[in-house]
mmCIF file of C-alpha atoms in Angstrom:
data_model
loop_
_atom_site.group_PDB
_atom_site.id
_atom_site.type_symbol
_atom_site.label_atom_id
_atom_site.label_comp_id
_atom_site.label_asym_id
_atom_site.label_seq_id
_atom_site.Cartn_x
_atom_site.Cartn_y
_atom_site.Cartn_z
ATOM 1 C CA UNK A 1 52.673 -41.073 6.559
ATOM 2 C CA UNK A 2 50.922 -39.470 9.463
ATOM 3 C CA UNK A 3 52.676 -35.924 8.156
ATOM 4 C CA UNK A 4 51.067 -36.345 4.829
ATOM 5 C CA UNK A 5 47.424 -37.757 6.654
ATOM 6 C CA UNK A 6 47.656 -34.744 9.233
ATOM 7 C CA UNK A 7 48.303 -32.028 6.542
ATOM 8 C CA UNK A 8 45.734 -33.845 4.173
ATOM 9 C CA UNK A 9 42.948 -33.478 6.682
ATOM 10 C CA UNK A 10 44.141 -29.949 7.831
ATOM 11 C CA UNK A 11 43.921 -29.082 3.780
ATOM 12 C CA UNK A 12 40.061 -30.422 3.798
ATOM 13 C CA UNK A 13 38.946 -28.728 6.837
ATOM 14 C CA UNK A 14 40.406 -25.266 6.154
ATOM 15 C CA UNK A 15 39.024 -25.822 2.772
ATOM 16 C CA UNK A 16 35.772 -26.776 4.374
ATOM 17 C CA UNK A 17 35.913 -23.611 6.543
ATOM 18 C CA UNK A 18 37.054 -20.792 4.195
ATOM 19 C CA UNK A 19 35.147 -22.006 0.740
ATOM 20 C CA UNK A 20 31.745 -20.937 2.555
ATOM 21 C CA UNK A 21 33.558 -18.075 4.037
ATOM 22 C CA UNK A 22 34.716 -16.655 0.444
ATOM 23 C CA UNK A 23 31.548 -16.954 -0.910
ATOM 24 C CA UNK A 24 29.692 -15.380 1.506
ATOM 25 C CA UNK A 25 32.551 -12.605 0.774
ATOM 26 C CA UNK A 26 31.819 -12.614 -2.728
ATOM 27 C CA UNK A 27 28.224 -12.411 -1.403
ATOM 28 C CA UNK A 28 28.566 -9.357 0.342
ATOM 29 C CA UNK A 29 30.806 -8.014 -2.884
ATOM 30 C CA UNK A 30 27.749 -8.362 -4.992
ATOM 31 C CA UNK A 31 25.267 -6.857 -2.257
ATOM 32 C CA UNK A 32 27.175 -3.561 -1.734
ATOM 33 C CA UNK A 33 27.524 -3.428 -5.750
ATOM 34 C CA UNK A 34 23.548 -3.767 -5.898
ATOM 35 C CA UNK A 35 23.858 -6.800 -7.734
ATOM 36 C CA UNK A 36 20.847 -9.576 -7.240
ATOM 37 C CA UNK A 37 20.427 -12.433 -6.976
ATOM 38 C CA UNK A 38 23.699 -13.316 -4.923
ATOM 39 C CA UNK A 39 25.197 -16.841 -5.006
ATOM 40 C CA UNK A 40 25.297 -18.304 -1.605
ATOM 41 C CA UNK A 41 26.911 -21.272 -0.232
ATOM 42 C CA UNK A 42 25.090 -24.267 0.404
ATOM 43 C CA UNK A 43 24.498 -26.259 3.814
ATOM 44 C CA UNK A 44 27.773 -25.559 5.468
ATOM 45 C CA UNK A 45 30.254 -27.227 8.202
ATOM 46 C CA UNK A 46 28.623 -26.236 11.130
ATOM 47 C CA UNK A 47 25.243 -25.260 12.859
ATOM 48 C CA UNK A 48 26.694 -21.724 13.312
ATOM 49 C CA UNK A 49 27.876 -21.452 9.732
ATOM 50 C CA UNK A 50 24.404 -22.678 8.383
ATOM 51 C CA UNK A 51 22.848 -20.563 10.806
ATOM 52 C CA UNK A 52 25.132 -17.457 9.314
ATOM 53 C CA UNK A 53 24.129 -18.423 5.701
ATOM 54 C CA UNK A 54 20.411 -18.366 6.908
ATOM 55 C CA UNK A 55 20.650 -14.909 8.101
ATOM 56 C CA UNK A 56 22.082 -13.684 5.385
ATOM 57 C CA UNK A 57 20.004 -15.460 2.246
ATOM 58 C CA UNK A 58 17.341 -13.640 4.487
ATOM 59 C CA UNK A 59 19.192 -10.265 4.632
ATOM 60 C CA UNK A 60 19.915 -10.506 0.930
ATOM 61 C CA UNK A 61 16.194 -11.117 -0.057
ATOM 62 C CA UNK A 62 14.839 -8.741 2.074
ATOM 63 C CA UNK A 63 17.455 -6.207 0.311
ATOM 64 C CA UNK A 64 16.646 -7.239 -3.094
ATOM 65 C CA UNK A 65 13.206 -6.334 -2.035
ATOM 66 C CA UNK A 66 13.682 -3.228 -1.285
ATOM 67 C CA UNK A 67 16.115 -2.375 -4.328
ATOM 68 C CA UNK A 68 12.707 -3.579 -6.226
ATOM 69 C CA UNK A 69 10.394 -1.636 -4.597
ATOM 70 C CA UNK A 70 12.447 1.335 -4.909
ATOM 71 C CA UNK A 71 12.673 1.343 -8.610
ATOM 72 C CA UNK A 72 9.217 0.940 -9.269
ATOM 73 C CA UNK A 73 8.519 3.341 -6.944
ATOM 74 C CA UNK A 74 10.633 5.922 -8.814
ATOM 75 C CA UNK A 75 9.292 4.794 -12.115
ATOM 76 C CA UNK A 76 5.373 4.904 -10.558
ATOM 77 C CA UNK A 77 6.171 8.229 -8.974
ATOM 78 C CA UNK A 78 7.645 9.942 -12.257
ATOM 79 C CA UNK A 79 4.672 8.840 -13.965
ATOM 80 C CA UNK A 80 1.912 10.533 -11.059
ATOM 81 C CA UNK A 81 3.879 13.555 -11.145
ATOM 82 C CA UNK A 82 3.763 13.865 -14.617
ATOM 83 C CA UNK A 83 0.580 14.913 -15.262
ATOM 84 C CA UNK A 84 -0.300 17.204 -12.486
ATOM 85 C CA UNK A 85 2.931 18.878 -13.410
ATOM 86 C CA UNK A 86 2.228 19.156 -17.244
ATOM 87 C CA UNK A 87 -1.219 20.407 -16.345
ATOM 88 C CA UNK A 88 0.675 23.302 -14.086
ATOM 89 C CA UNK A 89 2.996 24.287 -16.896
ATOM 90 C CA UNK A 90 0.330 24.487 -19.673
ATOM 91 C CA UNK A 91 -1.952 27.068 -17.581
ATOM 92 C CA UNK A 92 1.434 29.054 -16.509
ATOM 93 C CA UNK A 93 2.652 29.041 -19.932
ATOM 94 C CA UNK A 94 -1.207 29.581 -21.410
ATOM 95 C CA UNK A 95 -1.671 33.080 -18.707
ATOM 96 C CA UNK A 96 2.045 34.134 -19.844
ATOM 97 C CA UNK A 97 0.543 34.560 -23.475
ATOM 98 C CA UNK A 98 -2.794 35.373 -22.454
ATOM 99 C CA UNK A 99 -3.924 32.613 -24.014
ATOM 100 C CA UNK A 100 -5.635 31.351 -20.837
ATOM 101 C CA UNK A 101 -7.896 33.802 -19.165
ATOM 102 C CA UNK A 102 -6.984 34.947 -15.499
ATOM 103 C CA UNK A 103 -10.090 34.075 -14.259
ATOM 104 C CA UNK A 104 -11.791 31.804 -11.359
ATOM 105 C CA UNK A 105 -11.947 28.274 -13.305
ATOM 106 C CA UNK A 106 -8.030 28.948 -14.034
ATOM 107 C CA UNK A 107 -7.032 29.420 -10.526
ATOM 108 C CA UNK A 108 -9.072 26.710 -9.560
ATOM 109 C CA UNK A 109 -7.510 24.590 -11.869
ATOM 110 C CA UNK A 110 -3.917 25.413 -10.521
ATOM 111 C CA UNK A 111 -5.097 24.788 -7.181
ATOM 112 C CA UNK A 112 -6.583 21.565 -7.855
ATOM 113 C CA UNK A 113 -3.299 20.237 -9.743
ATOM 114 C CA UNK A 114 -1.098 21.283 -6.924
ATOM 115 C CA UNK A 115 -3.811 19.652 -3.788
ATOM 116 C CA UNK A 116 -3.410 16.575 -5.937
ATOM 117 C CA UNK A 117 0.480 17.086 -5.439
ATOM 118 C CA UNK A 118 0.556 17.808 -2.058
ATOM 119 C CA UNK A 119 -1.730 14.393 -1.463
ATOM 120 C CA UNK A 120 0.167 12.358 -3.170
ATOM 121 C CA UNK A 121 3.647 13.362 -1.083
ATOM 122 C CA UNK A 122 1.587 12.384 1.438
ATOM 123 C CA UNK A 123 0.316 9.360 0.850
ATOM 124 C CA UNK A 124 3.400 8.535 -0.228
ATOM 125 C CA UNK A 125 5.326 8.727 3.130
ATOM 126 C CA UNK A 126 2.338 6.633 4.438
ATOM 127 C CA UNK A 127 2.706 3.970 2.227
ATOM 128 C CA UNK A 128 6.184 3.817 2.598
ATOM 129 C CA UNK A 129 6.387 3.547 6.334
ATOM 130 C CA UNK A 130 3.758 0.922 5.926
ATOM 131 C CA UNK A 131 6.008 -0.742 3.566
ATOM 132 C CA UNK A 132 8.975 -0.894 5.608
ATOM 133 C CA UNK A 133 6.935 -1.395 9.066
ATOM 134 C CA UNK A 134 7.864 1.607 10.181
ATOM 135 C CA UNK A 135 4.230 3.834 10.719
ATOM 136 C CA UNK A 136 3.512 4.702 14.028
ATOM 137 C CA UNK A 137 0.566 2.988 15.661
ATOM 138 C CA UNK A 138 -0.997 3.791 18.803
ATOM 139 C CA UNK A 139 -3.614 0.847 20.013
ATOM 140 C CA UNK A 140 -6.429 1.422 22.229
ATOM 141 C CA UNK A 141 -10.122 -0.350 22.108
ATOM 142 C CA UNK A 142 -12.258 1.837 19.137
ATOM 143 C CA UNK A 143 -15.981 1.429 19.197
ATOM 144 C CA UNK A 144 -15.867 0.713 15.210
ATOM 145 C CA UNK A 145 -19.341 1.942 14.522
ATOM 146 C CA UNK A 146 -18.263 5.577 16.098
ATOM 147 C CA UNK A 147 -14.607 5.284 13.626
ATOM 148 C CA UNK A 148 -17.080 4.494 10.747
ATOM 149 C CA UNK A 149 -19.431 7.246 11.458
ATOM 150 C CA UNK A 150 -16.532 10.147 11.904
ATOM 151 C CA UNK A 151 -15.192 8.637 8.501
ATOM 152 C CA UNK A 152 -19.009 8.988 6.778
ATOM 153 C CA UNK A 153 -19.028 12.530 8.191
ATOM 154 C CA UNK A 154 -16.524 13.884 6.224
ATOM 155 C CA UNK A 155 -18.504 12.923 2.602
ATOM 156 C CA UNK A 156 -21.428 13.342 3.509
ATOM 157 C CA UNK A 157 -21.807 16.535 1.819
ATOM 158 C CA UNK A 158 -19.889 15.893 -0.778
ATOM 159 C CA UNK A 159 -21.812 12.940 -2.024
ATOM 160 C CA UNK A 160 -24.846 15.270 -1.545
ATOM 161 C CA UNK A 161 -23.170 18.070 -3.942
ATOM 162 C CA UNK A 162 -22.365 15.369 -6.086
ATOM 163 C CA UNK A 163 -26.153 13.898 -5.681
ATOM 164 C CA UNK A 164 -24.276 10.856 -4.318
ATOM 165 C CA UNK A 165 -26.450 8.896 -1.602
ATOM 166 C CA UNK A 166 -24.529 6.785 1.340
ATOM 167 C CA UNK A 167 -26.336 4.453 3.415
ATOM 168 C CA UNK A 168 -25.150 2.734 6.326
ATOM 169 C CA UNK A 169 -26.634 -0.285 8.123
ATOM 170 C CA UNK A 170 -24.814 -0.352 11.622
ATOM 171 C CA UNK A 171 -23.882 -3.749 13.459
ATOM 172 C CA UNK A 172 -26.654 -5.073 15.841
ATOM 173 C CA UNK A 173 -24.678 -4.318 18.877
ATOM 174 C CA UNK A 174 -21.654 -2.395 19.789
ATOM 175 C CA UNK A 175 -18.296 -3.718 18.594
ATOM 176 C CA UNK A 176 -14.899 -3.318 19.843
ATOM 177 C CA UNK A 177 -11.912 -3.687 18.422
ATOM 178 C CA UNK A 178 -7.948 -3.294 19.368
ATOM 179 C CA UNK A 179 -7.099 -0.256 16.681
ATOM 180 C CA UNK A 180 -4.804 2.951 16.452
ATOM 181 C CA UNK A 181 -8.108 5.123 16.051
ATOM 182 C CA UNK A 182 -6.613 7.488 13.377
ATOM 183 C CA UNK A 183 -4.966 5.062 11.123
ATOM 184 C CA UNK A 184 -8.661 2.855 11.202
ATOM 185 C CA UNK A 185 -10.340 6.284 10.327
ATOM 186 C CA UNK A 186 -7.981 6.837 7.537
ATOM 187 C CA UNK A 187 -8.604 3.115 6.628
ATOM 188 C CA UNK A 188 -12.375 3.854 6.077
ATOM 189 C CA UNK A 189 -11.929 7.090 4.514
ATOM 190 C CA UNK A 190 -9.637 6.054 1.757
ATOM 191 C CA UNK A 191 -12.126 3.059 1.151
ATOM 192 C CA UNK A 192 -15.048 5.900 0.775
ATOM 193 C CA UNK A 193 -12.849 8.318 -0.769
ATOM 194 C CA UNK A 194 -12.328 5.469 -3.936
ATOM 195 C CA UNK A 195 -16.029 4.638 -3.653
ATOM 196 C CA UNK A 196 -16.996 8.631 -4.295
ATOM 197 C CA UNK A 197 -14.673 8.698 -7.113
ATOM 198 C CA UNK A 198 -15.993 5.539 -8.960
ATOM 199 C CA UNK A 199 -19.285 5.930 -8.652
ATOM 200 C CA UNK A 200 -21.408 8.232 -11.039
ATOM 201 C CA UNK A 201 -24.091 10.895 -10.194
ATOM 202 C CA UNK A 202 -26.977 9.313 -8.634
ATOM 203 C CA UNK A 203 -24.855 6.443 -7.502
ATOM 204 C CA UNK A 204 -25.574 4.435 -3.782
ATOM 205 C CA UNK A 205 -22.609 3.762 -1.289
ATOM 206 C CA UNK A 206 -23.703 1.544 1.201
ATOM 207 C CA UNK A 207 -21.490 0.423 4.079
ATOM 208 C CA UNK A 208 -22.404 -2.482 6.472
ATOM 209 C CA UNK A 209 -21.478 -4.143 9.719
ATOM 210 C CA UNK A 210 -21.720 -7.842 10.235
ATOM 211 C CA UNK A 211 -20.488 -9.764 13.874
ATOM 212 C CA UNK A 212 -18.867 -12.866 12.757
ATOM 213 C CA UNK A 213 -18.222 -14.220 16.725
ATOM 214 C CA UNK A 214 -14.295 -13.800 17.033
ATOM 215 C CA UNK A 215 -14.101 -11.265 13.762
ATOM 216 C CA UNK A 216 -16.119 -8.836 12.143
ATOM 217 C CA UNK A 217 -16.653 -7.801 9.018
ATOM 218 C CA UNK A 218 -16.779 -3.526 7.181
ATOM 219 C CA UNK A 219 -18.287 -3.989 3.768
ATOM 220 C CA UNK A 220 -18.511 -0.582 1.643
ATOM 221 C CA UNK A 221 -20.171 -1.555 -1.538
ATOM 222 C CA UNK A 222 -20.943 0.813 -4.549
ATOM 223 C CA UNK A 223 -22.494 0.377 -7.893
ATOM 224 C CA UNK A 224 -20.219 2.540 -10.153
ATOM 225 C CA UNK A 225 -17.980 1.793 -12.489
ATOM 226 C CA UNK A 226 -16.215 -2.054 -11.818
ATOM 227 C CA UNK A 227 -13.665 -3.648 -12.002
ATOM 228 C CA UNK A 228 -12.574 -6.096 -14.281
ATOM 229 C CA UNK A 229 -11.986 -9.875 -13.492
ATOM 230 C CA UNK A 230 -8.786 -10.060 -14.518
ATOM 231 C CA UNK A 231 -7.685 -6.728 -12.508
ATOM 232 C CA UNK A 232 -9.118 -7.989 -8.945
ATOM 233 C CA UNK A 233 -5.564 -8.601 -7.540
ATOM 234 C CA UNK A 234 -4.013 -5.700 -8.767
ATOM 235 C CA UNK A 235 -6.414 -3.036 -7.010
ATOM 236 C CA UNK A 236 -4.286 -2.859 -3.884
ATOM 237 C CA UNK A 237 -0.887 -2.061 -6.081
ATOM 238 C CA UNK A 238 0.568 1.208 -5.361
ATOM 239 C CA UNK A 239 -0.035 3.303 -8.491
ATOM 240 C CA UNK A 240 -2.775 0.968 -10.155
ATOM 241 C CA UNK A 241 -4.892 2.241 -13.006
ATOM 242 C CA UNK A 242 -7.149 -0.113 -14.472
ATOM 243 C CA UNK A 243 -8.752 2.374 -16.979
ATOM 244 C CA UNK A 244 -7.441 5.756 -16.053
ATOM 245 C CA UNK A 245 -9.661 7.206 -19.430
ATOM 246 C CA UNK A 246 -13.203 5.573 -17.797
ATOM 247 C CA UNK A 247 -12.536 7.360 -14.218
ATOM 248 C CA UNK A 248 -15.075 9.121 -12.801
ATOM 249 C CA UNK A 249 -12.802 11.045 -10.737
ATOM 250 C CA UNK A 250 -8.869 11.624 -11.124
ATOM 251 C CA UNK A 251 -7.729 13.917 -8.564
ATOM 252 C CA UNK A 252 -6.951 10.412 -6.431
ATOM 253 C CA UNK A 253 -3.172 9.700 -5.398
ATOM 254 C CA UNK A 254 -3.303 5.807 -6.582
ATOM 255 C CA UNK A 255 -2.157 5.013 -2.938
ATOM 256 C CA UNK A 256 -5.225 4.897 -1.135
ATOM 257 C CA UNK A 257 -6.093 1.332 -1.283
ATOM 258 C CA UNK A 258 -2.501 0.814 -0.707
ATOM 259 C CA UNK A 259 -2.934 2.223 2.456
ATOM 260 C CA UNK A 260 -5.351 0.993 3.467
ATOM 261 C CA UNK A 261 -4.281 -2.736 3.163
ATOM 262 C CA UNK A 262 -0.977 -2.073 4.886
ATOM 263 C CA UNK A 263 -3.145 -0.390 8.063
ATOM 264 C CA UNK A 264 -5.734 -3.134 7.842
ATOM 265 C CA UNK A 265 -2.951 -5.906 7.723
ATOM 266 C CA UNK A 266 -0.878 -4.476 10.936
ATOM 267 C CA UNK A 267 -4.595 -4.561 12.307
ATOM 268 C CA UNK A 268 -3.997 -8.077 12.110
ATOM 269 C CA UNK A 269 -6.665 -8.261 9.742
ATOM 270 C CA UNK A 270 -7.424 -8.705 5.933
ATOM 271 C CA UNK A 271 -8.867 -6.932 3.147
ATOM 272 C CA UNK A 272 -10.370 -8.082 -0.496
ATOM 273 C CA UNK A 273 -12.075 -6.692 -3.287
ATOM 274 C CA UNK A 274 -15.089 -8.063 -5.140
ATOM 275 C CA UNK A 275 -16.792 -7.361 -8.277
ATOM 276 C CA UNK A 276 -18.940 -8.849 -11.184
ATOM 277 C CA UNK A 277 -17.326 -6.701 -13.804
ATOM 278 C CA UNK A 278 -16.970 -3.415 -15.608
ATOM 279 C CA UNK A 279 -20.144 -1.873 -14.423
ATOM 280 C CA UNK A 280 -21.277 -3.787 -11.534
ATOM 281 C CA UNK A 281 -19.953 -1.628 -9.294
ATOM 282 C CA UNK A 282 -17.268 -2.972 -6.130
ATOM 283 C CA UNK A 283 -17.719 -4.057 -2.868
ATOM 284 C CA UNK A 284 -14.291 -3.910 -0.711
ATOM 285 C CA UNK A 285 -14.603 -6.390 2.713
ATOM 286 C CA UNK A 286 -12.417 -5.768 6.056
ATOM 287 C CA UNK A 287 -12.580 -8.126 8.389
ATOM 288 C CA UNK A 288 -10.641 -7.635 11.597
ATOM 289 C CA UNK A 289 -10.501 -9.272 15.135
ATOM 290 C CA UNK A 290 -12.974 -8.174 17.727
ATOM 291 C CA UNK A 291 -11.704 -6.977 21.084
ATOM 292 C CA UNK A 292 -12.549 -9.416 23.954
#
């Protein structure tokens, strides 16, 4: 009798201890195959084996994550290059047959398609790193009217060639925050950048500083083209067209606002986008942490 209790109870616990252990086996099978979602084993015998199983449920979401985000990211990518590429071709295959004249608006055509190209790569490495946590950030205190300004600088004339106006209405008093100075500045710039592109000739930018005590708050406003109701929450996507036939502009990457959400988020601060409709122009807000 105690023979058959003793090898009863050493049957349950070795079942007890390698059931959880095969499955997370099988789990680790399915994860090197690329095959989501695994089947994990619940609870488990211990506090170490439930803290194991933890760890792992967490490694295997964060990998079919990634799996994710790399597909669409092929599929996204293969669709930008696409037309840049076909646009290349065409002219090549058009001054070949001297169907396309060798002249200035050609060349400046090829250059255009390939600036867009070389933008896009890299935007693309930024928003990766961003994805995976990985961009290098250097924090110091940034007076964040003097980032804003620097940003401004650089469209300045290009909203006057393009009879664009941008008006800025500065905080009431200096404000600091805790910022990498270059990634802020590329923050603001991509924000401008999408607010030249959507916004027709004879269109207003206006940008705006508000303290808010502990936080303040970056509004850059336009009144160009919109965005629709139902596409609010998809701005920020990587690759995100709303309307890419009612642009203004297309020489954009589609990563911009990407971008700049990842910096503004690592800034330990948050970004939205507002906007009555198709039309009423946008208004993006950034509010981030002041430094004390």
């Amino acid at each position: 009798a105690s023979l058959i209790a003793t090898s009863l109870i050493g049957w349950v616990f070795v079942r007890r201890v390698a059931d959880p252990i095969e499955q997370l086996a099988n789990a680790a099978d399915n994860l090197a195959d690329r095959v989501y979602p695994v089947e994990l084993p619940s609870g488990g015998f211990s506090r170490e084996m439930r803290k194991l199983n933890d760890a792992f449920e967490r490694m295997s979401g964060d990998l079919q994550l990634s799996e994710e985000r790399r597909v669409n990211l092929l599929a996204d990518l293969a669709h930008e290059l696409r037309t840049p590429l076909a646009t290349i071709n065409a002219y090549i295959d058009g001054l070949e047959d001297g169907v396309v004249p060798a002249d200035a608006e050609s060349w400046a055509t090829l250059r255009l398609q390939i600036l867009r190209l070389n933008r896009l790569v890299d935007d693309l490495k930024v928003a990766s790193a961003a994805d995976e946590h990985s961009i290098s950030m250097h924090f110091v205190p940034v007076d964040i009217d003097e980032s804003i300004r620097s940003a401004m600088y650089i469209f300045i004339a290009r909203c006057e060639v393009e009879a664009k106006e941008i008006r800025y209405n500065s905080g009431p008093e200096k404000l600091m925050v805790r910022a990498d100075m270059e990634r802020l500045g590329q923050v603001f710039s991509n924000l401008l950048d999408n607010a030249c592109r959507h916004t027709s000739t004879g269109g207003i930018i206006e940008i705006s500083v508000t303290d808010q005590g502990e936080e303040f708050a970056v509004e850059v406003a336009d009144n160009g083209t919109g965005i629709k109701q139902d596409a609010i929450g998809q701005v920020f996507e990587r690759f995100f067209r709303e309307d890419p036939s009612r642009r203004v502009d297309n020489t954009g990457s589609g990563l911009g606002l990407t971008i700049a959400r990842n910096i503004v988020e690592l800034h330990r601060g948050r970004i939205v986008a507002t906007s009555p409709g198709r039309l009423g122009g946008a208004t993006f807000l950034i509010v981030l942490p002041q430094l004390n």
